[in-house]
């Protein structure tokens, strides 16, 4: 037993600086994925909630296609599949793929949250003379945001873990590095255990921050 | 103040209002009664265009409203509405609830809006609750805030849709008292309620709606003691 701890600590210290650098890349990819995902998500949620049928159809198409295909296919497609039109660096291909992928899920989260706001809220707002856009901006969105935090947090955690899939196009994020390290050192047991630990810590920090933000927004709580 | 002319309203195949004629004078208090499903809420909601009528005409303070062409937000700003379930904005404090529309719609300055809001809170007896969130209030307090919020827009007429139906019995009086004061100040009001004592004491006129038509319209004394319609008699027996 103490031997295992010994080697674990050895591997941990040896990989520390490399893994920390890779963690930064992982966080960057996740951040781009989430921010782009939220923008796309909001955009397509609004399309889906609009009264115009063609706009709804566009949103449905995006959501169905993205949710119906594996992320790894989307990553490969963006990096290798469209070189005739645009050439993306592997970093950006990965980041955009993550954003587009998460956008489809986040669109559904936003749509549900907006629809979940009690109809009485819009009616009260209208009855006071507020316009549709004032009502959306000042009454519906703030409440929808509050409702979407828990599922959104969940999606952020998925995005963080999913960022590991961009290893297939060789972005130097955590998991790519772990793969290389495991192969070179012949210590896959320790290496994968340690990289798992990195993800776990990141997820826990995420969870903590989200809970803090949720509490800050929690006007319904007694 | 409000004039309804031959109003028809259907939801799909279901005709809910079947030709309503009603005129509410300035400062008049009209209480609207009727069994569940008779169309009371629908009629009120047509008056501030939360529902659009299929046929007929609604005139508010001399202006006939064309709901396809007119700016409905502008019309609604002049017609206050109080809902059964309060519908306060949960993400805003009491005072923020009240100043929201005056600032957004009337472009009132914040200081002026707050000053007016505080006067209104004083009026409904909740001066000390300005900075709390709605979830900290009792039902009766919520409804009084909702009334203050409507009044902040200085409406020409106030509509109440069963304002005390969601309240515990001991909280009903405080809300009715606020409404009574409002009536005495000369506010034009249309009130849907099952509180017959309120109707008797405060109403200038009681109107009975039955399956989408007005079957009785009389002053309270006549309404209760000498109604002309058989169904009104049954209804009075039921609620008294
Ligand atoms: N949005 C709607 N869509 C379809 N039907 C509706 C809608 N709103 C009301 N109705 C129907 O219209 C009829 C009248 O409803 P309304 O709410 O006006 O009755 P009410 O007199 O207010 O009844 P209550 O005392 O129960 O509040 C009912 O049969 C109701 O089911
Ligand atoms: Mg009703």
PDB file of N, CA, C and O in Angstrom, chain A residues 118-132 134 138-140 142-143 219-222, chain B residues 45 48 50 73 76-77 79 81 83 87-92 100-101 104-105 107 135-136 149-150 153:
ATOM      1  N   UNK A 118     -44.409  31.674 -14.599  1.00  0.00           N
ATOM      2  CA  UNK A 118     -45.871  31.716 -14.486  1.00  0.00           C
ATOM      3  C   UNK A 118     -46.482  32.743 -15.430  1.00  0.00           C
ATOM      4  O   UNK A 118     -46.011  33.867 -15.535  1.00  0.00           O
ATOM      5  N   UNK A 119     -47.546  32.321 -16.111  1.00  0.00           N
ATOM      6  CA  UNK A 119     -48.222  33.223 -17.037  1.00  0.00           C
ATOM      7  C   UNK A 119     -48.758  34.460 -16.333  1.00  0.00           C
ATOM      8  O   UNK A 119     -48.862  35.532 -16.931  1.00  0.00           O
ATOM      9  N   UNK A 120     -49.100  34.300 -15.077  1.00  0.00           N
ATOM     10  CA  UNK A 120     -49.575  35.434 -14.281  1.00  0.00           C
ATOM     11  C   UNK A 120     -48.576  36.574 -14.239  1.00  0.00           C
ATOM     12  O   UNK A 120     -48.960  37.741 -14.126  1.00  0.00           O
ATOM     13  N   UNK A 121     -47.294  36.242 -14.349  1.00  0.00           N
ATOM     14  CA  UNK A 121     -46.250  37.275 -14.322  1.00  0.00           C
ATOM     15  C   UNK A 121     -46.337  38.174 -15.547  1.00  0.00           C
ATOM     16  O   UNK A 121     -46.271  39.398 -15.435  1.00  0.00           O
ATOM     17  N   UNK A 122     -46.459  37.571 -16.715  1.00  0.00           N
ATOM     18  CA  UNK A 122     -46.580  38.384 -17.933  1.00  0.00           C
ATOM     19  C   UNK A 122     -47.896  39.160 -17.924  1.00  0.00           C
ATOM     20  O   UNK A 122     -47.931  40.323 -18.317  1.00  0.00           O
ATOM     21  N   UNK A 123     -48.941  38.521 -17.448  1.00  0.00           N
ATOM     22  CA  UNK A 123     -50.239  39.211 -17.430  1.00  0.00           C
ATOM     23  C   UNK A 123     -50.200  40.415 -16.501  1.00  0.00           C
ATOM     24  O   UNK A 123     -50.707  41.483 -16.840  1.00  0.00           O
ATOM     25  N   UNK A 124     -49.592  40.234 -15.324  1.00  0.00           N
ATOM     26  CA  UNK A 124     -49.491  41.355 -14.399  1.00  0.00           C
ATOM     27  C   UNK A 124     -48.693  42.478 -15.051  1.00  0.00           C
ATOM     28  O   UNK A 124     -49.061  43.656 -14.976  1.00  0.00           O
ATOM     29  N   UNK A 125     -47.601  42.107 -15.703  1.00  0.00           N
ATOM     30  CA  UNK A 125     -46.753  43.095 -16.339  1.00  0.00           C
ATOM     31  C   UNK A 125     -47.498  43.830 -17.462  1.00  0.00           C
ATOM     32  O   UNK A 125     -47.476  45.058 -17.534  1.00  0.00           O
ATOM     33  N   UNK A 126     -48.185  43.052 -18.309  1.00  0.00           N
ATOM     34  CA  UNK A 126     -48.989  43.674 -19.374  1.00  0.00           C
ATOM     35  C   UNK A 126     -50.047  44.597 -18.776  1.00  0.00           C
ATOM     36  O   UNK A 126     -50.287  45.685 -19.276  1.00  0.00           O
ATOM     37  N   UNK A 127     -50.682  44.143 -17.712  1.00  0.00           N
ATOM     38  CA  UNK A 127     -51.791  44.918 -17.151  1.00  0.00           C
ATOM     39  C   UNK A 127     -51.292  46.250 -16.591  1.00  0.00           C
ATOM     40  O   UNK A 127     -52.079  47.172 -16.404  1.00  0.00           O
ATOM     41  N   UNK A 128     -49.996  46.333 -16.310  1.00  0.00           N
ATOM     42  CA  UNK A 128     -49.440  47.602 -15.828  1.00  0.00           C
ATOM     43  C   UNK A 128     -49.023  48.512 -16.981  1.00  0.00           C
ATOM     44  O   UNK A 128     -48.501  49.601 -16.761  1.00  0.00           O
ATOM     45  N   UNK A 129     -49.195  48.024 -18.199  1.00  0.00           N
ATOM     46  CA  UNK A 129     -48.867  48.841 -19.356  1.00  0.00           C
ATOM     47  C   UNK A 129     -47.478  48.577 -19.911  1.00  0.00           C
ATOM     48  O   UNK A 129     -47.034  49.271 -20.815  1.00  0.00           O
ATOM     49  N   UNK A 130     -46.790  47.581 -19.368  1.00  0.00           N
ATOM     50  CA  UNK A 130     -45.450  47.271 -19.882  1.00  0.00           C
ATOM     51  C   UNK A 130     -45.591  46.602 -21.253  1.00  0.00           C
ATOM     52  O   UNK A 130     -46.505  45.803 -21.477  1.00  0.00           O
ATOM     53  N   UNK A 131     -44.653  46.917 -22.136  1.00  0.00           N
ATOM     54  CA  UNK A 131     -44.689  46.313 -23.462  1.00  0.00           C
ATOM     55  C   UNK A 131     -44.146  44.893 -23.397  1.00  0.00           C
ATOM     56  O   UNK A 131     -43.615  44.464 -22.374  1.00  0.00           O
ATOM     57  N   UNK A 132     -44.259  44.207 -24.516  1.00  0.00           N
ATOM     58  CA  UNK A 132     -43.791  42.840 -24.579  1.00  0.00           C
ATOM     59  C   UNK A 132     -42.290  42.751 -24.297  1.00  0.00           C
ATOM     60  O   UNK A 132     -41.835  41.900 -23.551  1.00  0.00           O
ATOM     61  N   UNK A 134     -40.339  44.968 -22.758  1.00  0.00           N
ATOM     62  CA  UNK A 134     -40.071  45.325 -21.354  1.00  0.00           C
ATOM     63  C   UNK A 134     -40.391  44.151 -20.439  1.00  0.00           C
ATOM     64  O   UNK A 134     -39.646  43.848 -19.499  1.00  0.00           O
ATOM     65  N   UNK A 138     -37.451  42.544 -18.242  1.00  0.00           N
ATOM     66  CA  UNK A 138     -37.428  42.933 -16.822  1.00  0.00           C
ATOM     67  C   UNK A 138     -38.169  41.960 -15.917  1.00  0.00           C
ATOM     68  O   UNK A 138     -37.909  41.909 -14.717  1.00  0.00           O
ATOM     69  N   UNK A 139     -39.090  41.206 -16.473  1.00  0.00           N
ATOM     70  CA  UNK A 139     -39.890  40.320 -15.623  1.00  0.00           C
ATOM     71  C   UNK A 139     -39.589  38.846 -15.903  1.00  0.00           C
ATOM     72  O   UNK A 139     -39.323  38.073 -14.991  1.00  0.00           O
ATOM     73  N   UNK A 140     -39.617  38.460 -17.183  1.00  0.00           N
ATOM     74  CA  UNK A 140     -39.497  37.037 -17.503  1.00  0.00           C
ATOM     75  C   UNK A 140     -38.046  36.545 -17.435  1.00  0.00           C
ATOM     76  O   UNK A 140     -37.750  35.559 -16.748  1.00  0.00           O
ATOM     77  N   UNK A 142     -35.218  37.607 -15.925  1.00  0.00           N
ATOM     78  CA  UNK A 142     -34.567  37.421 -14.614  1.00  0.00           C
ATOM     79  C   UNK A 142     -35.073  36.191 -13.868  1.00  0.00           C
ATOM     80  O   UNK A 142     -34.295  35.489 -13.228  1.00  0.00           O
ATOM     81  N   UNK A 143     -36.364  35.933 -13.981  1.00  0.00           N
ATOM     82  CA  UNK A 143     -36.898  34.755 -13.295  1.00  0.00           C
ATOM     83  C   UNK A 143     -36.497  33.467 -14.000  1.00  0.00           C
ATOM     84  O   UNK A 143     -36.254  32.441 -13.366  1.00  0.00           O
ATOM     85  N   UNK A 219     -34.375  34.525  -4.508  1.00  0.00           N
ATOM     86  CA  UNK A 219     -35.356  35.398  -3.866  1.00  0.00           C
ATOM     87  C   UNK A 219     -36.589  34.634  -3.416  1.00  0.00           C
ATOM     88  O   UNK A 219     -37.414  35.165  -2.720  1.00  0.00           O
ATOM     89  N   UNK A 220     -36.722  33.386  -3.842  1.00  0.00           N
ATOM     90  CA  UNK A 220     -37.904  32.617  -3.454  1.00  0.00           C
ATOM     91  C   UNK A 220     -37.725  31.948  -2.103  1.00  0.00           C
ATOM     92  O   UNK A 220     -38.662  31.432  -1.532  1.00  0.00           O
ATOM     93  N   UNK A 221     -36.476  31.931  -1.650  1.00  0.00           N
ATOM     94  CA  UNK A 221     -36.207  31.141  -0.444  1.00  0.00           C
ATOM     95  C   UNK A 221     -36.595  31.895   0.811  1.00  0.00           C
ATOM     96  O   UNK A 221     -36.504  33.098   0.872  1.00  0.00           O
ATOM     97  N   UNK A 222     -37.038  31.142   1.813  1.00  0.00           N
ATOM     98  CA  UNK A 222     -37.387  31.781   3.082  1.00  0.00           C
ATOM     99  C   UNK A 222     -36.183  31.927   3.981  1.00  0.00           C
ATOM    100  O   UNK A 222     -35.256  31.184   3.872  1.00  0.00           O
TER     101      UNK A 222
ATOM    102  N   UNK B  45     -61.040  40.386 -18.253  1.00  0.00           N
ATOM    103  CA  UNK B  45     -59.804  40.327 -19.038  1.00  0.00           C
ATOM    104  C   UNK B  45     -59.974  40.985 -20.410  1.00  0.00           C
ATOM    105  O   UNK B  45     -59.002  41.457 -20.992  1.00  0.00           O
ATOM    106  N   UNK B  48     -59.214  44.808 -20.180  1.00  0.00           N
ATOM    107  CA  UNK B  48     -57.850  45.344 -20.337  1.00  0.00           C
ATOM    108  C   UNK B  48     -57.061  44.573 -21.394  1.00  0.00           C
ATOM    109  O   UNK B  48     -55.845  44.572 -21.386  1.00  0.00           O
ATOM    110  N   UNK B  50     -56.353  41.558 -22.073  1.00  0.00           N
ATOM    111  CA  UNK B  50     -55.600  40.313 -21.904  1.00  0.00           C
ATOM    112  C   UNK B  50     -56.264  39.234 -22.753  1.00  0.00           C
ATOM    113  O   UNK B  50     -55.655  38.244 -23.117  1.00  0.00           O
ATOM    114  N   UNK B  73     -50.559  48.501 -24.881  1.00  0.00           N
ATOM    115  CA  UNK B  73     -49.830  48.818 -23.653  1.00  0.00           C
ATOM    116  C   UNK B  73     -50.321  50.148 -23.084  1.00  0.00           C
ATOM    117  O   UNK B  73     -50.494  50.294 -21.880  1.00  0.00           O
ATOM    118  N   UNK B  76     -53.731  49.628 -21.541  1.00  0.00           N
ATOM    119  CA  UNK B  76     -53.658  48.864 -20.292  1.00  0.00           C
ATOM    120  C   UNK B  76     -53.091  49.690 -19.152  1.00  0.00           C
ATOM    121  O   UNK B  76     -53.411  49.472 -17.995  1.00  0.00           O
ATOM    122  N   UNK B  77     -52.212  50.644 -19.497  1.00  0.00           N
ATOM    123  CA  UNK B  77     -51.614  51.474 -18.449  1.00  0.00           C
ATOM    124  C   UNK B  77     -52.680  52.278 -17.703  1.00  0.00           C
ATOM    125  O   UNK B  77     -52.470  52.708 -16.580  1.00  0.00           O
ATOM    126  N   UNK B  79     -55.792  51.100 -17.145  1.00  0.00           N
ATOM    127  CA  UNK B  79     -56.755  50.186 -16.538  1.00  0.00           C
ATOM    128  C   UNK B  79     -55.997  49.276 -15.578  1.00  0.00           C
ATOM    129  O   UNK B  79     -55.211  48.437 -15.999  1.00  0.00           O
ATOM    130  N   UNK B  81     -55.372  46.247 -12.854  1.00  0.00           N
ATOM    131  CA  UNK B  81     -55.971  44.925 -12.682  1.00  0.00           C
ATOM    132  C   UNK B  81     -55.347  44.241 -11.475  1.00  0.00           C
ATOM    133  O   UNK B  81     -54.127  44.221 -11.320  1.00  0.00           O
ATOM    134  N   UNK B  83     -55.257  40.589  -9.466  1.00  0.00           N
ATOM    135  CA  UNK B  83     -55.516  39.180  -9.770  1.00  0.00           C
ATOM    136  C   UNK B  83     -55.758  38.364  -8.497  1.00  0.00           C
ATOM    137  O   UNK B  83     -55.280  38.714  -7.419  1.00  0.00           O
ATOM    138  N   UNK B  87     -49.809  37.802  -8.268  1.00  0.00           N
ATOM    139  CA  UNK B  87     -48.833  37.977  -9.352  1.00  0.00           C
ATOM    140  C   UNK B  87     -47.834  39.100  -9.086  1.00  0.00           C
ATOM    141  O   UNK B  87     -47.482  39.852  -9.985  1.00  0.00           O
ATOM    142  N   UNK B  88     -47.377  39.196  -7.851  1.00  0.00           N
ATOM    143  CA  UNK B  88     -46.263  40.109  -7.587  1.00  0.00           C
ATOM    144  C   UNK B  88     -45.019  39.548  -8.255  1.00  0.00           C
ATOM    145  O   UNK B  88     -44.925  38.342  -8.479  1.00  0.00           O
ATOM    146  N   UNK B  89     -44.060  40.436  -8.556  1.00  0.00           N
ATOM    147  CA  UNK B  89     -42.819  39.973  -9.174  1.00  0.00           C
ATOM    148  C   UNK B  89     -41.885  39.471  -8.070  1.00  0.00           C
ATOM    149  O   UNK B  89     -41.405  40.264  -7.266  1.00  0.00           O
ATOM    150  N   UNK B  90     -41.613  38.173  -8.031  1.00  0.00           N
ATOM    151  CA  UNK B  90     -40.893  37.620  -6.875  1.00  0.00           C
ATOM    152  C   UNK B  90     -39.445  38.053  -6.792  1.00  0.00           C
ATOM    153  O   UNK B  90     -38.843  37.995  -5.725  1.00  0.00           O
ATOM    154  N   UNK B  91     -38.878  38.510  -7.923  1.00  0.00           N
ATOM    155  CA  UNK B  91     -37.469  38.889  -7.906  1.00  0.00           C
ATOM    156  C   UNK B  91     -37.276  40.357  -7.565  1.00  0.00           C
ATOM    157  O   UNK B  91     -36.163  40.861  -7.633  1.00  0.00           O
ATOM    158  N   UNK B  92     -38.359  41.029  -7.225  1.00  0.00           N
ATOM    159  CA  UNK B  92     -38.252  42.446  -6.878  1.00  0.00           C
ATOM    160  C   UNK B  92     -38.842  42.685  -5.484  1.00  0.00           C
ATOM    161  O   UNK B  92     -39.798  42.022  -5.104  1.00  0.00           O
ATOM    162  N   UNK B 100     -41.733  49.793 -10.687  1.00  0.00           N
ATOM    163  CA  UNK B 100     -41.339  49.229 -11.977  1.00  0.00           C
ATOM    164  C   UNK B 100     -42.082  49.866 -13.165  1.00  0.00           C
ATOM    165  O   UNK B 100     -41.461  50.424 -14.062  1.00  0.00           O
ATOM    166  N   UNK B 101     -43.405  49.770 -13.131  1.00  0.00           N
ATOM    167  CA  UNK B 101     -44.166  50.273 -14.282  1.00  0.00           C
ATOM    168  C   UNK B 101     -44.122  51.800 -14.404  1.00  0.00           C
ATOM    169  O   UNK B 101     -43.932  52.316 -15.517  1.00  0.00           O
ATOM    170  N   UNK B 104     -40.727  52.398 -16.015  1.00  0.00           N
ATOM    171  CA  UNK B 104     -40.560  51.846 -17.359  1.00  0.00           C
ATOM    172  C   UNK B 104     -41.567  52.425 -18.352  1.00  0.00           C
ATOM    173  O   UNK B 104     -41.224  52.703 -19.480  1.00  0.00           O
ATOM    174  N   UNK B 105     -42.796  52.550 -17.904  1.00  0.00           N
ATOM    175  CA  UNK B 105     -43.861  52.935 -18.833  1.00  0.00           C
ATOM    176  C   UNK B 105     -44.041  54.449 -18.866  1.00  0.00           C
ATOM    177  O   UNK B 105     -44.097  55.057 -19.929  1.00  0.00           O
ATOM    178  N   UNK B 107     -41.913  56.565 -17.588  1.00  0.00           N
ATOM    179  CA  UNK B 107     -40.588  57.199 -17.564  1.00  0.00           C
ATOM    180  C   UNK B 107     -40.455  58.178 -16.395  1.00  0.00           C
ATOM    181  O   UNK B 107     -39.844  59.238 -16.513  1.00  0.00           O
ATOM    182  N   UNK B 135     -42.116  37.042  -1.013  1.00  0.00           N
ATOM    183  CA  UNK B 135     -42.279  35.747  -0.335  1.00  0.00           C
ATOM    184  C   UNK B 135     -42.294  35.875   1.185  1.00  0.00           C
ATOM    185  O   UNK B 135     -42.625  34.933   1.884  1.00  0.00           O
ATOM    186  N   UNK B 136     -41.935  37.060   1.666  1.00  0.00           N
ATOM    187  CA  UNK B 136     -41.953  37.275   3.119  1.00  0.00           C
ATOM    188  C   UNK B 136     -43.304  37.815   3.603  1.00  0.00           C
ATOM    189  O   UNK B 136     -43.471  38.079   4.784  1.00  0.00           O
ATOM    190  N   UNK B 149     -49.443  48.530  -6.334  1.00  0.00           N
ATOM    191  CA  UNK B 149     -48.700  48.491  -7.599  1.00  0.00           C
ATOM    192  C   UNK B 149     -49.570  48.970  -8.758  1.00  0.00           C
ATOM    193  O   UNK B 149     -49.108  49.723  -9.617  1.00  0.00           O
ATOM    194  N   UNK B 150     -50.828  48.543  -8.768  1.00  0.00           N
ATOM    195  CA  UNK B 150     -51.738  48.995  -9.817  1.00  0.00           C
ATOM    196  C   UNK B 150     -52.009  50.488  -9.703  1.00  0.00           C
ATOM    197  O   UNK B 150     -52.023  51.207 -10.698  1.00  0.00           O
ATOM    198  N   UNK B 153     -49.827  53.383 -11.207  1.00  0.00           N
ATOM    199  CA  UNK B 153     -49.972  53.846 -12.596  1.00  0.00           C
ATOM    200  C   UNK B 153     -51.091  54.877 -12.732  1.00  0.00           C
ATOM    201  O   UNK B 153     -51.397  55.322 -13.828  1.00  0.00           O
TER     202      UNK B 153
END
